[in-house]
């Protein structure tokens, strides 16, 4: 089959590699759509998380073409998406339900160790329907099916902040994860959502997807603008947002995010950064804020699919480009251009 192979930083080549074969507990999926993730960009540019020879691509949808003899509940032709992360099921993290933090299984995940879905076919190992494999409802299209994985990341970040009807939430950075987090916060009943970015296109889309207020951080000081909306924070320092979700990956904005959060408020970090970041630690202490990272998802796929099927959240506005597998380098360059793209997908 044809696959895009990572040869090293900024080098992807289209190669013929052997077709995957389903073991007794696996399925093979004919890939229809596969999105480029922010983490794929880190891998593409710096070789982060992966080694040369890796086929990337972990946000996918497709049709089942081969089923292992011990797999139950699926048939050839079923439209599916899958959780790419592998889990061991036996370590302390797995046993407490935090399978996304499994330290043993993750090394053999789809697109991280095992071949990913920037290819004509992908093998999903150790399939459990409703566990790591999900059927896509008829009224959810393939492109939306390939957005379930990043939507699950956003839903996890929103759930980790547990928004209420009286909460003012700030989302910093309106890329795919930020925009999807705006949608998820509203779907979970957040009172007021403020979206911050420097791209007019993204700000407009955030408003369309439910942001109550948008702030262009290139035109105004974002912290001052949030302070005007929420009122000043404790001791007159910073603002007083109840919930702040940092999705930009810009160190200076993580710094501002701390200042935007009220005493006793919640800061959730959903982005990755280049190198270490300085934060105003004394504010975290004095405000007794809760700060946590949010990583991947913990069983959110089913809820994302029902939110999509009911129309409560939208996929189409977020997917801005689709490229053929042969044009994957162009797809990556388009995803890197933040003024042009939100979510770029490849259609093998
Ligand atoms: Zn991803
Ligand atoms: Zn485990």
Short mmCIF file of C-alpha atoms and ligand atoms in Angstrom, two decimals:
data_model
loop_
_atom_site.label_atom_id
_atom_site.label_comp_id
_atom_site.label_asym_id
_atom_site.label_seq_id
_atom_site.Cartn_x
_atom_site.Cartn_y
_atom_site.Cartn_z
CA UNK A 1 0.00 0.00 0.00
CA UNK A 2 0.90 3.64 -0.30
CA UNK A 3 1.93 5.45 2.90
CA UNK A 4 3.58 8.73 3.93
CA UNK A 5 6.78 7.92 5.83
CA UNK A 6 8.55 10.37 8.17
CA UNK A 7 12.22 10.41 7.06
CA UNK A 8 13.39 13.14 9.45
CA UNK A 9 12.55 16.78 10.23
CA UNK A 10 10.56 18.38 7.38
CA UNK A 11 10.92 15.24 5.26
CA UNK A 12 7.98 13.02 4.36
CA UNK A 13 8.10 10.58 1.47
CA UNK A 14 5.37 8.57 -0.21
CA UNK A 15 6.45 4.92 -0.22
CA UNK A 16 5.06 1.48 -0.96
CA UNK A 17 5.02 -0.54 2.27
CA UNK A 18 3.45 -3.95 3.03
CA UNK A 19 -0.33 -3.98 3.58
CA UNK A 20 -1.29 -4.41 7.23
CA UNK A 21 -2.74 -7.79 8.25
CA UNK A 22 -5.27 -8.19 11.07
CA UNK A 23 -4.22 -10.46 13.94
CA UNK A 24 -6.95 -12.39 15.83
CA UNK A 25 -7.94 -9.29 17.87
CA UNK A 26 -7.38 -6.59 15.25
CA UNK A 27 -9.21 -4.90 12.42
CA UNK A 28 -7.78 -3.27 9.28
CA UNK A 29 -9.40 -0.02 8.19
CA UNK A 30 -9.40 1.49 4.68
CA UNK A 31 -8.58 5.11 5.62
CA UNK A 32 -10.93 7.76 4.20
CA UNK A 33 -9.79 10.88 6.09
CA UNK A 34 -6.92 11.59 8.48
CA UNK A 35 -6.31 14.96 10.14
CA UNK A 36 -2.99 16.66 10.89
CA UNK A 37 -2.64 17.25 14.64
CA UNK A 38 -0.66 19.99 16.39
CA UNK A 39 1.56 17.24 17.78
CA UNK A 40 2.17 16.02 14.21
CA UNK A 41 3.59 19.48 13.47
CA UNK A 42 6.03 19.13 16.40
CA UNK A 43 7.02 15.73 15.00
CA UNK A 44 7.33 17.04 11.43
CA UNK A 45 9.42 20.08 12.37
CA UNK A 46 11.60 18.70 15.17
CA UNK A 47 11.20 14.92 15.09
CA UNK A 48 9.42 15.10 18.47
CA UNK A 49 7.76 11.92 19.83
CA UNK A 50 8.65 9.71 16.82
CA UNK A 51 11.62 8.09 15.05
CA UNK A 52 12.41 8.16 11.32
CA UNK A 53 10.48 5.46 9.47
CA UNK A 54 7.25 6.22 11.34
CA UNK A 55 3.97 6.55 9.46
CA UNK A 56 2.13 9.34 11.32
CA UNK A 57 -1.62 10.04 11.45
CA UNK A 58 -3.83 9.31 14.46
CA UNK A 59 -7.05 11.28 13.70
CA UNK A 60 -8.81 9.10 11.18
CA UNK A 61 -11.99 7.57 9.87
CA UNK A 62 -12.50 4.77 7.41
CA UNK A 63 -14.20 1.49 6.50
CA UNK A 64 -13.40 -1.90 7.99
CA UNK A 65 -11.88 -4.22 5.35
CA UNK A 66 -10.52 -7.06 7.51
CA UNK A 67 -11.61 -8.45 10.87
CA UNK A 68 -9.60 -10.73 13.18
CA UNK A 69 -11.34 -13.98 14.18
CA UNK A 70 -11.80 -13.00 17.84
CA UNK A 71 -13.21 -9.49 17.21
CA UNK A 72 -16.90 -9.06 18.01
CA UNK A 73 -19.63 -6.59 17.06
CA UNK A 74 -18.34 -5.28 13.72
CA UNK A 75 -18.68 -6.25 10.07
CA UNK A 76 -16.86 -5.53 6.81
CA UNK A 77 -17.79 -2.07 5.54
CA UNK A 78 -18.61 -0.54 8.96
CA UNK A 79 -17.60 3.12 9.10
CA UNK A 80 -15.40 3.60 12.15
CA UNK A 81 -12.96 5.79 14.01
CA UNK A 82 -10.57 4.57 16.69
CA UNK A 83 -8.64 5.58 19.76
CA UNK A 84 -5.00 5.42 18.63
CA UNK A 85 -3.53 5.10 22.14
CA UNK A 86 -2.75 1.58 23.27
CA UNK A 87 -3.11 0.64 26.92
CA UNK A 88 -1.83 -2.28 28.96
CA UNK A 89 -4.96 -2.67 31.14
CA UNK A 90 -2.89 -3.82 34.14
CA UNK A 91 -0.78 -0.88 35.39
CA UNK A 92 -1.98 1.35 38.29
CA UNK A 93 -3.10 4.12 35.88
CA UNK A 94 -5.08 1.71 33.71
CA UNK A 95 -6.67 0.09 36.78
CA UNK A 96 -7.91 3.47 38.03
CA UNK A 97 -9.43 4.22 34.58
CA UNK A 98 -6.80 6.74 33.47
CA UNK A 99 -5.82 4.58 30.50
CA UNK A 100 -4.59 7.66 28.60
CA UNK A 101 -1.80 7.89 31.17
CA UNK A 102 -0.71 4.25 30.77
CA UNK A 103 3.09 4.26 30.63
CA UNK A 104 3.42 0.78 29.20
CA UNK A 105 0.95 0.60 26.32
CA UNK A 106 1.48 4.06 24.82
CA UNK A 107 4.82 3.11 23.22
CA UNK A 108 2.98 0.73 20.88
CA UNK A 109 0.18 3.09 19.78
CA UNK A 110 -1.14 3.73 16.28
CA UNK A 111 1.11 6.44 14.75
CA UNK A 112 3.48 6.17 17.74
CA UNK A 113 5.39 2.94 17.29
CA UNK A 114 2.76 1.23 15.14
CA UNK A 115 2.08 2.58 11.62
CA UNK A 116 -0.47 5.42 11.52
CA UNK A 117 -3.20 6.46 9.10
CA UNK A 118 -1.41 8.71 6.59
CA UNK A 119 -1.68 5.56 4.50
CA UNK A 120 -4.24 3.65 2.47
CA UNK A 121 -4.86 1.20 5.32
CA UNK A 122 -4.27 1.14 9.07
CA UNK A 123 -4.36 -1.76 11.56
CA UNK A 124 -6.15 -1.19 14.87
CA UNK A 125 -4.76 -3.64 17.44
CA UNK A 126 -6.69 -5.32 20.27
CA UNK A 127 -10.06 -3.98 19.22
CA UNK A 128 -12.86 -3.50 21.73
CA UNK A 129 -16.01 -1.96 20.24
CA UNK A 130 -16.92 1.00 22.45
CA UNK A 131 -13.46 0.87 24.01
CA UNK A 132 -10.94 1.77 21.32
CA UNK A 133 -13.18 1.33 18.24
CA UNK A 134 -16.37 3.32 17.50
CA UNK A 135 -18.92 3.09 14.70
CA UNK A 136 -19.68 6.44 13.07
CA UNK A 137 -23.43 7.26 12.98
CA UNK A 138 -25.00 7.57 9.48
CA UNK A 139 -25.61 11.30 9.82
CA UNK A 140 -21.95 12.02 10.71
CA UNK A 141 -19.73 12.19 7.62
CA UNK A 142 -16.21 10.75 7.22
CA UNK A 143 -14.47 14.11 7.64
CA UNK A 144 -16.32 14.67 10.93
CA UNK A 145 -15.46 11.09 11.90
CA UNK A 146 -11.78 11.94 11.53
CA UNK A 147 -12.31 14.97 13.79
CA UNK A 148 -13.62 12.85 16.69
CA UNK A 149 -10.13 12.36 18.13
CA UNK A 150 -9.25 16.10 18.41
CA UNK A 151 -12.83 16.82 19.53
CA UNK A 152 -12.30 14.29 22.32
CA UNK A 153 -9.15 16.19 23.34
CA UNK A 154 -11.23 19.38 23.54
CA UNK A 155 -14.08 17.68 25.42
CA UNK A 156 -11.57 16.26 27.91
CA UNK A 157 -10.07 19.73 28.47
CA UNK A 158 -13.56 21.22 28.92
CA UNK A 159 -14.64 18.45 31.31
CA UNK A 160 -11.44 18.85 33.35
CA UNK A 161 -12.53 22.45 33.98
CA UNK A 162 -16.13 21.47 34.92
CA UNK A 163 -17.82 24.69 33.73
CA UNK A 164 -21.03 25.94 35.35
CA UNK A 165 -23.77 28.35 34.18
CA UNK A 166 -22.34 31.27 36.14
CA UNK A 167 -18.74 30.74 35.03
CA UNK A 168 -16.79 33.06 32.77
CA UNK A 169 -14.34 30.96 30.75
CA UNK A 170 -11.42 32.19 28.69
CA UNK A 171 -9.92 30.14 25.85
CA UNK A 172 -6.47 31.36 24.75
CA UNK A 173 -5.53 30.31 21.23
CA UNK A 174 -8.26 29.44 18.73
CA UNK A 175 -6.62 26.74 16.64
CA UNK A 176 -8.43 23.46 16.20
CA UNK A 177 -8.19 22.51 19.88
CA UNK A 178 -9.13 26.02 21.09
CA UNK A 179 -12.12 26.35 18.75
CA UNK A 180 -13.33 22.88 19.63
CA UNK A 181 -12.91 23.69 23.32
CA UNK A 182 -15.13 26.76 22.85
CA UNK A 183 -17.82 24.46 21.40
CA UNK A 184 -17.42 21.91 24.18
CA UNK A 185 -17.53 24.49 27.00
CA UNK A 186 -20.84 25.79 25.62
CA UNK A 187 -22.14 22.23 25.14
CA UNK A 188 -21.33 21.52 28.80
CA UNK A 189 -23.29 24.61 29.89
CA UNK A 190 -20.59 27.22 30.50
CA UNK A 191 -22.12 30.64 31.19
CA UNK A 192 -19.87 32.91 29.18
CA UNK A 193 -16.95 32.01 26.91
CA UNK A 194 -14.31 34.52 25.83
CA UNK A 195 -12.08 33.51 22.89
CA UNK A 196 -8.67 35.11 22.32
CA UNK A 197 -6.49 34.88 19.21
CA UNK A 198 -4.66 37.16 16.77
CA UNK A 199 -6.29 35.85 13.57
CA UNK A 200 -9.53 37.60 12.49
CA UNK A 201 -10.60 34.43 10.65
CA UNK A 202 -10.30 32.32 13.79
CA UNK A 203 -12.01 34.94 15.97
CA UNK A 204 -14.96 35.07 13.57
CA UNK A 205 -15.22 31.28 13.59
CA UNK A 206 -15.08 31.23 17.40
CA UNK A 207 -18.08 33.58 17.51
CA UNK A 208 -19.90 31.36 15.01
CA UNK A 209 -19.18 28.29 17.19
CA UNK A 210 -20.54 29.89 20.36
CA UNK A 211 -17.96 32.27 21.87
CA UNK A 212 -19.87 35.11 23.57
CA UNK A 213 -16.97 37.57 23.33
CA UNK A 214 -13.85 37.52 21.14
CA UNK A 215 -10.66 39.49 21.71
CA UNK A 216 -7.96 40.17 19.11
CA UNK A 217 -4.70 40.00 21.04
CA UNK A 218 -2.87 41.80 18.25
CA UNK A 219 -5.08 44.87 18.56
CA UNK A 220 -5.49 45.07 22.35
CA UNK A 221 -3.70 43.73 25.44
CA UNK A 222 -5.59 40.50 26.10
CA UNK A 223 -5.11 40.59 29.89
CA UNK A 224 -6.39 44.19 30.09
CA UNK A 225 -9.36 43.31 27.89
CA UNK A 226 -10.30 40.32 30.08
CA UNK A 227 -9.83 42.46 33.22
CA UNK A 228 -12.30 45.00 31.81
CA UNK A 229 -14.86 42.24 31.30
CA UNK A 230 -14.43 40.35 34.59
CA UNK A 231 -13.18 43.14 36.88
CA UNK A 232 -9.76 43.11 38.53
CA UNK A 233 -8.48 40.08 40.43
CA UNK A 234 -7.45 39.79 44.10
CA UNK A 235 -5.21 42.64 45.33
CA UNK A 236 -5.92 44.39 42.02
CA UNK A 237 -3.64 41.94 40.21
CA UNK A 238 -4.80 40.55 36.86
CA UNK A 239 -8.37 39.53 36.06
CA UNK A 240 -10.94 37.21 37.65
CA UNK A 241 -12.02 34.60 35.10
CA UNK A 242 -13.42 31.46 36.73
CA UNK A 243 -11.86 29.13 34.16
CA UNK A 244 -8.97 29.71 31.77
CA UNK A 245 -7.93 27.17 29.14
CA UNK A 246 -4.52 27.76 27.55
CA UNK A 247 -4.57 26.26 24.05
CA UNK A 248 -2.07 28.50 22.25
CA UNK A 249 1.24 26.89 23.16
CA UNK A 250 2.78 30.37 23.48
CA UNK A 251 4.74 30.74 26.71
CA UNK A 252 3.89 34.43 27.20
CA UNK A 253 0.20 33.56 27.02
CA UNK A 254 0.51 30.83 29.66
CA UNK A 255 2.01 33.55 31.81
CA UNK A 256 -1.00 35.81 31.10
CA UNK A 257 -3.37 32.90 31.65
CA UNK A 258 -2.21 32.66 35.28
CA UNK A 259 -2.98 36.38 35.72
CA UNK A 260 -6.43 36.03 34.13
CA UNK A 261 -7.56 33.33 36.59
CA UNK A 262 -9.45 34.38 39.74
CA UNK A 263 -8.60 33.30 43.30
CA UNK A 264 -9.78 29.72 43.63
CA UNK A 265 -10.21 29.53 39.86
CA UNK A 266 -9.09 26.87 37.42
CA UNK A 267 -6.35 27.00 34.81
CA UNK A 268 -6.20 24.08 32.38
CA UNK A 269 -3.25 23.71 30.00
CA UNK A 270 -4.12 21.95 26.76
CA UNK A 271 -1.14 23.00 24.61
CA UNK A 272 2.48 21.95 24.14
CA UNK A 273 5.35 24.48 24.31
CA UNK A 274 8.75 24.87 22.75
CA UNK A 275 11.05 24.56 25.76
CA UNK A 276 10.37 25.51 29.38
CA UNK A 277 8.04 28.37 30.31
CA UNK A 278 8.28 30.89 33.20
CA UNK A 279 5.03 31.47 35.09
CA UNK A 280 4.13 33.88 37.94
CA UNK A 281 4.22 31.12 40.56
CA UNK A 282 3.44 33.42 43.49
CA UNK A 283 0.08 34.26 41.94
CA UNK A 284 -0.73 30.55 41.72
CA UNK A 285 0.05 30.22 45.43
CA UNK A 286 -1.70 33.37 46.65
CA UNK A 287 -4.81 32.72 44.58
CA UNK A 288 -4.80 29.03 45.51
CA UNK A 289 -5.63 28.34 41.86
CA UNK A 290 -5.89 24.86 40.56
CA UNK A 291 -3.57 24.32 37.61
CA UNK A 292 -3.48 21.13 35.63
CA UNK A 293 -2.44 19.84 32.27
CA UNK A 294 -5.04 18.08 30.17
CA UNK A 295 -3.79 15.30 27.92
CA UNK A 296 -5.63 13.35 25.25
CA UNK A 297 -8.95 11.87 26.46
CA UNK A 298 -10.38 9.42 28.88
CA UNK A 299 -13.31 7.67 27.21
CA UNK A 300 -14.76 10.82 25.56
CA UNK A 301 -15.18 9.34 22.04
CA UNK A 302 -18.77 8.10 22.57
CA UNK A 303 -19.95 11.48 23.91
CA UNK A 304 -18.27 13.31 21.00
CA UNK A 305 -20.06 11.08 18.48
CA UNK A 306 -23.44 11.72 20.12
CA UNK A 307 -22.77 15.49 20.26
CA UNK A 308 -21.95 15.40 16.52
CA UNK A 309 -24.94 13.20 15.65
CA UNK A 310 -27.32 15.52 17.54
CA UNK A 311 -25.88 18.61 15.85
CA UNK A 312 -24.95 20.09 19.24
CA UNK A 313 -21.40 20.60 17.99
CA UNK A 314 -20.13 21.14 14.44
CA UNK A 315 -17.18 19.67 12.57
CA UNK A 316 -17.46 21.18 9.07
CA UNK A 317 -16.52 24.81 9.93
CA UNK A 318 -13.28 23.64 11.56
CA UNK A 319 -12.10 21.50 8.61
CA UNK A 320 -10.65 24.01 6.16
CA UNK A 321 -8.59 21.89 3.75
CA UNK A 322 -8.39 18.34 2.37
CA UNK A 323 -5.39 17.06 0.37
CA UNK A 324 -4.59 13.81 -1.46
CA UNK A 325 -2.00 11.54 0.21
CA UNK A 326 0.51 12.35 -2.56
CA UNK A 327 0.28 16.02 -1.56
CA UNK A 328 0.99 15.45 2.14
CA UNK A 329 3.95 17.86 2.27
CA UNK A 330 1.68 20.60 0.96
CA UNK A 331 -0.92 19.54 3.54
CA UNK A 332 1.63 19.95 6.36
CA UNK A 333 2.77 23.33 5.05
CA UNK A 334 -0.85 24.48 4.88
CA UNK A 335 -1.48 23.29 8.46
CA UNK A 336 1.59 25.28 9.55
CA UNK A 337 0.12 28.49 8.06
CA UNK A 338 -2.11 29.66 10.91
CA UNK A 339 -3.64 32.51 8.91
CA UNK A 340 -4.97 30.12 6.29
CA UNK A 341 -5.93 26.85 7.95
CA UNK A 342 -7.70 25.49 11.02
CA UNK A 343 -7.78 21.71 10.51
CA UNK A 344 -6.17 20.16 7.45
CA UNK A 345 -7.10 16.60 6.53
CA UNK A 346 -5.50 14.12 4.16
CA UNK A 347 -7.76 11.78 2.19
CA UNK A 348 -5.88 8.58 1.25
ZN1 LIG B 1 -4.00 14.58 17.95
ZN1 LIG B 2 -1.48 0.60 31.62
#
